[in-house]
PDB file of C-alpha atoms in Angstrom:
ATOM      1  CA  MET W  76     -18.269 -54.570   0.394  1.00 48.00           C
ATOM      2  CA  LEU W  77     -20.077 -51.489  -0.862  1.00 44.00           C
ATOM      3  CA  THR W  78     -23.045 -51.860  -3.144  1.00 51.00           C
ATOM      4  CA  GLY W  79     -23.355 -49.857  -6.358  1.00 51.00           C
ATOM      5  CA  HIS W  80     -25.730 -47.479  -4.613  1.00 50.00           C
ATOM      6  CA  GLN W  81     -23.264 -47.019  -1.756  1.00 47.00           C
ATOM      7  CA  HIS W  82     -20.380 -46.423  -4.156  1.00 47.00           C
ATOM      8  CA  HIS W  83     -22.452 -43.742  -5.865  1.00 51.00           C
ATOM      9  CA  GLY W  84     -23.191 -42.127  -2.508  1.00 49.00           C
ATOM     10  CA  VAL W  85     -19.514 -42.090  -1.465  1.00 43.00           C
ATOM     11  CA  ALA W  86     -18.474 -40.626  -4.817  1.00 51.00           C
ATOM     12  CA  SER W  87     -21.111 -37.915  -4.511  1.00 50.00           C
ATOM     13  CA  LEU W  88     -19.904 -37.092  -1.003  1.00 41.00           C
ATOM     14  CA  ARG W  89     -16.300 -36.815  -2.190  1.00 49.00           C
ATOM     15  CA  ARG W  90     -17.340 -34.471  -5.008  1.00 51.00           C
ATOM     16  CA  PHE W  91     -19.272 -32.374  -2.509  1.00 45.00           C
ATOM     17  CA  VAL W  92     -16.281 -32.148  -0.136  1.00 43.00           C
ATOM     18  CA  ARG W  93     -13.957 -31.211  -2.996  1.00 50.00           C
ATOM     19  CA  ALA W  94     -16.361 -28.432  -3.973  1.00 48.00           C
ATOM     20  CA  LEU W  95     -16.299 -26.882  -0.504  1.00 47.00           C
ATOM     21  CA  PRO W  96     -13.969 -23.895   0.008  1.00 51.00           C
ATOM     22  CA  VAL W  97     -11.690 -25.885   2.325  1.00 70.00           C
ATOM     23  CA  GLU W  98      -8.348 -24.305   3.160  1.00 87.00           C
ATOM     24  CA  VAL W  99      -5.330 -26.553   2.940  1.00 92.00           C
ATOM     25  CA  CYS W 100      -1.740 -26.524   4.133  1.00 94.00           C
ATOM     26  CA  GLU W 101       0.354 -25.198   1.263  1.00 94.00           C
ATOM     27  CA  LEU W 102       3.155 -27.612   2.071  1.00 92.00           C
ATOM     28  CA  CYS W 103       1.431 -30.969   2.608  1.00 92.00           C
ATOM     29  CA  GLY W 104      -2.056 -30.356   1.203  1.00 92.00           C
ATOM     30  CA  MET W 105      -3.922 -31.421   4.332  1.00 92.00           C
ATOM     31  CA  PRO W 106      -7.104 -29.525   5.288  1.00 93.00           C
ATOM     32  CA  ILE W 107      -6.583 -26.846   7.943  1.00 91.00           C
ATOM     33  CA  PRO W 108      -9.002 -24.739   9.994  1.00 89.00           C
ATOM     34  CA  SER W 109      -9.920 -21.240   8.912  1.00 84.00           C
ATOM     35  CA  ARG W 110      -7.681 -19.893  11.652  1.00 84.00           C
ATOM     36  CA  HIS W 111      -4.269 -21.398  11.050  1.00 90.00           C
ATOM     37  CA  GLY W 112      -0.588 -20.579  11.163  1.00 91.00           C
ATOM     38  CA  HIS W 113       1.592 -18.909   8.576  1.00 95.00           C
ATOM     39  CA  ILE W 114       5.262 -19.180   7.755  1.00 95.00           C
ATOM     40  CA  VAL W 115       7.409 -16.797   5.727  1.00 95.00           C
ATOM     41  CA  GLU W 116      10.072 -17.706   3.212  1.00 94.00           C
ATOM     42  CA  ALA W 117      12.163 -14.689   4.124  1.00 92.00           C
ATOM     43  CA  ALA W 118      14.324 -14.428   1.018  1.00 93.00           C
ATOM     44  CA  ALA W 119      11.313 -14.481  -1.331  1.00 93.00           C
ATOM     45  CA  ARG W 120       8.956 -12.610   1.048  1.00 92.00           C
ATOM     46  CA  ARG W 121       6.372 -15.322   0.490  1.00 93.00           C
ATOM     47  CA  VAL W 122       3.741 -16.254   3.059  1.00 94.00           C
ATOM     48  CA  PHE W 123       2.403 -19.809   3.287  1.00 94.00           C
ATOM     49  CA  CYS W 124      -0.642 -21.187   5.095  1.00 94.00           C
ATOM     50  CA  VAL W 125       0.499 -24.229   7.069  1.00 94.00           C
ATOM     51  CA  CYS W 126      -0.730 -26.923   9.403  1.00 94.00           C
ATOM     52  CA  LEU W 127       0.807 -27.213  12.854  1.00 91.00           C
ATOM     53  CA  ILE W 128       3.054 -30.139  11.930  1.00 92.00           C
ATOM     54  CA  CYS W 129       4.519 -28.508   8.828  1.00 92.00           C
ATOM     55  CA  GLY W 130       4.951 -25.194  10.618  1.00 91.00           C
ATOM     56  CA  GLU W 131       6.989 -26.801  13.375  1.00 89.00           C
ATOM     57  CA  ALA W 132       8.972 -28.933  10.936  1.00 90.00           C
ATOM     58  CA  VAL W 133      10.135 -26.259   8.510  1.00 88.00           C
ATOM     59  CA  THR W 134      10.819 -23.562  11.094  1.00 84.00           C
ATOM     60  CA  GLY W 135      13.179 -25.950  12.852  1.00 78.00           C
ATOM     61  CA  ARG W 136      15.469 -26.186   9.850  1.00 82.00           C
ATOM     62  CA  PRO W 137      19.056 -25.057  10.549  1.00 83.00           C
ATOM     63  CA  ASP W 138      19.151 -22.883   7.415  1.00 82.00           C
ATOM     64  CA  ARG W 139      16.252 -20.789   8.770  1.00 84.00           C
ATOM     65  CA  ARG W 140      14.805 -20.510   5.287  1.00 89.00           C
ATOM     66  CA  TYR W 141      11.334 -20.364   6.808  1.00 92.00           C
ATOM     67  CA  ARG W 142      10.186 -18.369   9.806  1.00 92.00           C
ATOM     68  CA  LEU W 143       7.021 -18.922  11.803  1.00 93.00           C
ATOM     69  CA  VAL W 144       4.859 -15.789  11.923  1.00 95.00           C
ATOM     70  CA  PRO W 145       3.872 -14.834  15.495  1.00 92.00           C
ATOM     71  CA  GLU W 146       0.391 -13.669  16.474  1.00 89.00           C
ATOM     72  CA  ARG W 147       1.367 -10.731  18.651  1.00 90.00           C
ATOM     73  CA  VAL W 148      -0.329  -7.391  17.991  1.00 92.00           C
ATOM     74  CA  GLU W 149       0.630  -4.302  19.963  1.00 93.00           C
ATOM     75  CA  VAL W 150      -0.474  -0.690  19.746  1.00 94.00           C
ATOM     76  CA  LEU W 151       2.674   1.395  20.240  1.00 95.00           C
ATOM     77  CA  THR W 152       1.138   4.392  21.949  1.00 93.00           C
ATOM     78  CA  ASP W 153       4.531   5.816  22.988  1.00 94.00           C
ATOM     79  CA  PHE W 154       6.306   5.351  19.655  1.00 94.00           C
ATOM     80  CA  ARG W 155       8.352   8.422  18.760  1.00 93.00           C
ATOM     81  CA  MET W 156       8.673   9.401  15.121  1.00 91.00           C
ATOM     82  CA  SER W 157       8.731  12.978  13.933  1.00 89.00           C
ATOM     83  CA  ASP W 158       7.160  14.253  10.742  1.00 88.00           C
ATOM     84  CA  ALA W 159      10.657  14.979   9.448  1.00 86.00           C
ATOM     85  CA  GLU W 160      11.731  11.368  10.041  1.00 85.00           C
ATOM     86  CA  TRP W 161       8.631  10.112   8.289  1.00 87.00           C
ATOM     87  CA  HIS W 162       9.117  12.350   5.277  1.00 84.00           C
ATOM     88  CA  GLY W 163      12.786  11.395   5.196  1.00 80.00           C
ATOM     89  CA  ILE W 164      11.832   7.840   4.269  1.00 81.00           C
ATOM     90  CA  GLY W 165      10.399   9.209   1.018  1.00 78.00           C
ATOM     91  CA  LEU W 166       7.055   7.403   0.962  1.00 81.00           C
ATOM     92  CA  PRO W 167       4.400   8.716  -1.437  1.00 83.00           C
ATOM     93  CA  ILE W 168       1.461   7.754   0.804  1.00 87.00           C
ATOM     94  CA  ASP W 169       0.749   8.040   4.519  1.00 92.00           C
ATOM     95  CA  MET W 170       0.858   4.337   5.324  1.00 95.00           C
ATOM     96  CA  ALA W 171       3.693   1.823   5.301  1.00 95.00           C
ATOM     97  CA  PHE W 172       5.162  -1.131   7.137  1.00 96.00           C
ATOM     98  CA  LEU W 173       8.813  -1.515   7.991  1.00 95.00           C
ATOM     99  CA  PHE W 174      10.723  -4.624   9.016  1.00 95.00           C
ATOM    100  CA  TYR W 175      14.272  -5.896   9.120  1.00 94.00           C
ATOM    101  CA  SER W 176      15.152  -8.421   6.411  1.00 94.00           C
ATOM    102  CA  THR W 177      17.848 -10.890   7.419  1.00 93.00           C
ATOM    103  CA  PRO W 178      18.445 -12.237   3.874  1.00 93.00           C
ATOM    104  CA  GLU W 179      19.066  -8.692   2.649  1.00 93.00           C
ATOM    105  CA  GLY W 180      20.727  -7.505   5.838  1.00 93.00           C
ATOM    106  CA  ARG W 181      18.834  -4.232   5.872  1.00 92.00           C
ATOM    107  CA  PRO W 182      15.552  -2.587   6.858  1.00 93.00           C
ATOM    108  CA  VAL W 183      12.741  -2.691   4.309  1.00 93.00           C
ATOM    109  CA  ALA W 184       9.815  -0.281   3.926  1.00 94.00           C
ATOM    110  CA  LEU W 185       6.796  -1.325   1.885  1.00 95.00           C
ATOM    111  CA  TYR W 186       3.684   0.668   1.184  1.00 92.00           C
ATOM    112  CA  PRO W 187       0.383  -0.723  -0.147  1.00 92.00           C
ATOM    113  CA  GLY W 188      -1.252   0.482  -3.317  1.00 90.00           C
ATOM    114  CA  PRO W 189      -3.666  -0.576  -6.067  1.00 91.00           C
ATOM    115  CA  LEU W 190      -0.986  -2.736  -7.725  1.00 90.00           C
ATOM    116  CA  GLY W 191       0.278  -4.379  -4.535  1.00 91.00           C
ATOM    117  CA  ALA W 192       3.220  -3.522  -2.291  1.00 92.00           C
ATOM    118  CA  ALA W 193       5.916  -1.108  -3.488  1.00 91.00           C
ATOM    119  CA  GLU W 194       9.250  -0.600  -1.777  1.00 92.00           C
ATOM    120  CA  ALA W 195      10.965   2.543  -0.536  1.00 87.00           C
ATOM    121  CA  LEU W 196      14.600   2.590   0.511  1.00 84.00           C
ATOM    122  CA  VAL W 197      15.325   3.019   4.211  1.00 86.00           C
ATOM    123  CA  SER W 198      18.861   3.716   5.334  1.00 84.00           C
ATOM    124  CA  GLU W 199      20.407   1.618   8.070  1.00 85.00           C
ATOM    125  CA  ALA W 200      21.189   4.849   9.926  1.00 87.00           C
ATOM    126  CA  ALA W 201      17.546   5.928   9.882  1.00 86.00           C
ATOM    127  CA  TRP W 202      16.465   2.534  11.221  1.00 88.00           C
ATOM    128  CA  ARG W 203      19.070   2.639  13.989  1.00 88.00           C
ATOM    129  CA  ASP W 204      17.979   6.157  14.947  1.00 89.00           C
ATOM    130  CA  LEU W 205      14.405   4.939  15.256  1.00 90.00           C
ATOM    131  CA  GLU W 206      15.596   1.996  17.372  1.00 91.00           C
ATOM    132  CA  ALA W 207      17.552   4.310  19.645  1.00 92.00           C
ATOM    133  CA  ARG W 208      14.463   6.437  20.285  1.00 92.00           C
ATOM    134  CA  ASN W 209      12.132   3.446  20.411  1.00 95.00           C
ATOM    135  CA  PRO W 210      13.820   0.445  22.100  1.00 94.00           C
ATOM    136  CA  VAL W 211      10.753  -1.689  21.386  1.00 95.00           C
ATOM    137  CA  LEU W 212      11.985  -2.006  17.789  1.00 93.00           C
ATOM    138  CA  SER W 213      15.036  -3.986  18.864  1.00 92.00           C
ATOM    139  CA  GLY W 214      12.684  -6.687  20.142  1.00 95.00           C
ATOM    140  CA  PHE W 215      10.908  -7.166  16.819  1.00 96.00           C
ATOM    141  CA  GLU W 216      11.542 -10.552  15.209  1.00 95.00           C
ATOM    142  CA  PRO W 217      13.291  -9.973  11.865  1.00 95.00           C
ATOM    143  CA  ASP W 218      11.373 -10.965   8.729  1.00 96.00           C
ATOM    144  CA  VAL W 219       8.113 -11.732  10.554  1.00 96.00           C
ATOM    145  CA  GLU W 220       7.242  -8.659  12.643  1.00 97.00           C
ATOM    146  CA  ALA W 221       6.732  -5.206  11.192  1.00 97.00           C
ATOM    147  CA  LEU W 222       6.201  -1.651  12.314  1.00 97.00           C
ATOM    148  CA  LEU W 223       2.940  -0.591  10.687  1.00 97.00           C
ATOM    149  CA  ILE W 224       2.615   3.192  10.481  1.00 96.00           C
ATOM    150  CA  ASP W 225      -0.757   4.762   9.763  1.00 96.00           C
ATOM    151  CA  ARG W 226      -0.796   8.516   9.129  1.00 94.00           C
ATOM    152  CA  LEU W 227      -3.911   8.590   6.969  1.00 93.00           C
ATOM    153  CA  LYS W 228      -6.607  11.164   7.711  1.00 91.00           C
ATOM    154  CA  GLY W 229      -4.391  12.873  10.265  1.00 90.00           C
ATOM    155  CA  ARG W 230      -3.853   9.736  12.337  1.00 91.00           C
ATOM    156  CA  ARG W 231      -0.503   8.965  13.915  1.00 92.00           C
ATOM    157  CA  GLY W 232      -0.854   5.277  14.695  1.00 93.00           C
ATOM    158  CA  CYS W 233       2.061   2.885  15.126  1.00 95.00           C
ATOM    159  CA  TYR W 234       1.580  -0.857  15.572  1.00 96.00           C
ATOM    160  CA  ARG W 235       3.671  -3.961  16.111  1.00 96.00           C
ATOM    161  CA  VAL W 236       2.081  -6.356  13.658  1.00 96.00           C
ATOM    162  CA  PRO W 237       2.837  -9.813  12.242  1.00 96.00           C
ATOM    163  CA  ILE W 238       4.028  -9.586   8.670  1.00 96.00           C
ATOM    164  CA  ASP W 239       1.159 -11.731   7.388  1.00 94.00           C
ATOM    165  CA  ARG W 240      -1.292  -9.083   8.529  1.00 93.00           C
ATOM    166  CA  CYS W 241       0.600  -6.420   6.611  1.00 95.00           C
ATOM    167  CA  TYR W 242       0.351  -8.462   3.436  1.00 94.00           C
ATOM    168  CA  ALA W 243      -3.340  -9.024   4.172  1.00 93.00           C
ATOM    169  CA  LEU W 244      -3.772  -5.236   4.159  1.00 94.00           C
ATOM    170  CA  VAL W 245      -1.969  -5.062   0.818  1.00 94.00           C
ATOM    171  CA  GLY W 246      -4.420  -7.620  -0.549  1.00 94.00           C
ATOM    172  CA  ILE W 247      -7.443  -5.720   0.756  1.00 94.00           C
ATOM    173  CA  ILE W 248      -6.340  -2.548  -0.976  1.00 94.00           C
ATOM    174  CA  ARG W 249      -5.422  -4.266  -4.238  1.00 93.00           C
ATOM    175  CA  ARG W 250      -8.767  -6.083  -4.460  1.00 94.00           C
ATOM    176  CA  ARG W 251     -11.001  -3.174  -3.487  1.00 93.00           C
ATOM    177  CA  TRP W 252      -9.318  -0.254  -5.215  1.00 93.00           C
ATOM    178  CA  ARG W 253     -11.481   1.380  -7.875  1.00 94.00           C
ATOM    179  CA  GLY W 254     -10.672   4.249 -10.219  1.00 90.00           C
ATOM    180  CA  MET W 255      -8.082   6.924  -9.517  1.00 89.00           C
ATOM    181  CA  SER W 256      -8.915   7.604  -5.877  1.00 89.00           C
ATOM    182  CA  GLY W 257      -9.732   4.082  -4.742  1.00 92.00           C
ATOM    183  CA  GLY W 258     -13.386   4.626  -3.932  1.00 92.00           C
ATOM    184  CA  ASP W 259     -15.220   4.786  -0.615  1.00 93.00           C
ATOM    185  CA  ALA W 260     -15.183   1.004  -0.104  1.00 94.00           C
ATOM    186  CA  VAL W 261     -11.411   0.691   0.036  1.00 94.00           C
ATOM    187  CA  TRP W 262     -10.979   3.603   2.452  1.00 93.00           C
ATOM    188  CA  GLN W 263     -13.660   2.158   4.708  1.00 94.00           C
ATOM    189  CA  ALA W 264     -11.900  -1.212   4.599  1.00 94.00           C
ATOM    190  CA  ILE W 265      -8.634   0.420   5.646  1.00 94.00           C
ATOM    191  CA  ASP W 266     -10.366   2.226   8.507  1.00 94.00           C
ATOM    192  CA  ASP W 267     -11.950  -1.045   9.632  1.00 93.00           C
ATOM    193  CA  PHE W 268      -8.589  -2.828   9.460  1.00 93.00           C
ATOM    194  CA  ILE W 269      -6.912  -0.206  11.651  1.00 93.00           C
ATOM    195  CA  ALA W 270      -9.827  -0.119  14.103  1.00 91.00           C
ATOM    196  CA  ALA W 271      -9.616  -3.896  14.486  1.00 90.00           C
ATOM    197  CA  LEU W 272      -5.897  -3.697  15.274  1.00 88.00           C
ATOM    198  CA  ALA W 273      -6.520  -1.134  17.986  1.00 80.00           C
ATOM    199  CA  ASP W 274      -9.254  -3.222  19.644  1.00 76.00           C
ATOM    200  CA  PRO W 275      -7.900  -6.197  21.645  1.00 62.00           C
ATOM    201  CA  ARG W 276     -11.160  -8.058  21.067  1.00 63.00           C
ATOM    202  CA  THR W 277     -10.716  -8.011  17.289  1.00 60.00           C
ATOM    203  CA  ALA W 278      -6.972  -7.587  16.753  1.00 56.00           C
ATOM    204  CA  ARG W 279      -6.614 -11.158  15.502  1.00 54.00           C
ATOM    205  CA  GLU W 280      -9.920 -11.289  13.642  1.00 51.00           C
ATOM    206  CA  GLY W 281      -9.535 -12.680  10.154  1.00 44.00           C
ATOM    207  CA  TRP W 282      -5.858 -13.333  10.775  1.00 43.00           C
ATOM    208  CA  ALA W 283      -5.695 -16.759   9.241  1.00 39.00           C
ATOM    209  CA  GLY W 284      -6.840 -15.947   5.738  1.00 42.00           C
TER     210      GLY W 284
END
């Protein structure tokens, strides 16, 4: 049996643990490590932090409501996309990520901005043309893998990236944007994000958050 002093000590410890910035599984509430898995509710485009057990359980559902996000990152050095094809998508900025949505049955293009992610329409024909010229696209997992295109500052980078990382980039820009032009901090953060993707030693750095 615990004494009054011991009870006080246990209660203090519990309050201390609750005050720590512990990450938890968004499905069962159990604590999870800083580097953890994510699942996507494809129809809602929502990303959830999950423990291993919940991730395996919900992604095994026959309705495929949830999809497990892979960790693969690949620099697509041979990706072929002309300036005309890029401009044909009608994006107002020089960065976007494209993926195929199974609930909507079509390709989706999103571009990050100070208010979050905005959508541009991509025709099925344009997507199929890109696939024909770049067979790697046909191997992307729908809903959870995206083609991230970076044409900022004259760059022409194309990356195969998990969808959670794309939304992480959206969050970085939304949180750090200041004023009309964004400010130096946000552009440096974008540069750092892209540099980390291109470096195999850091491609997964910060992935879990």
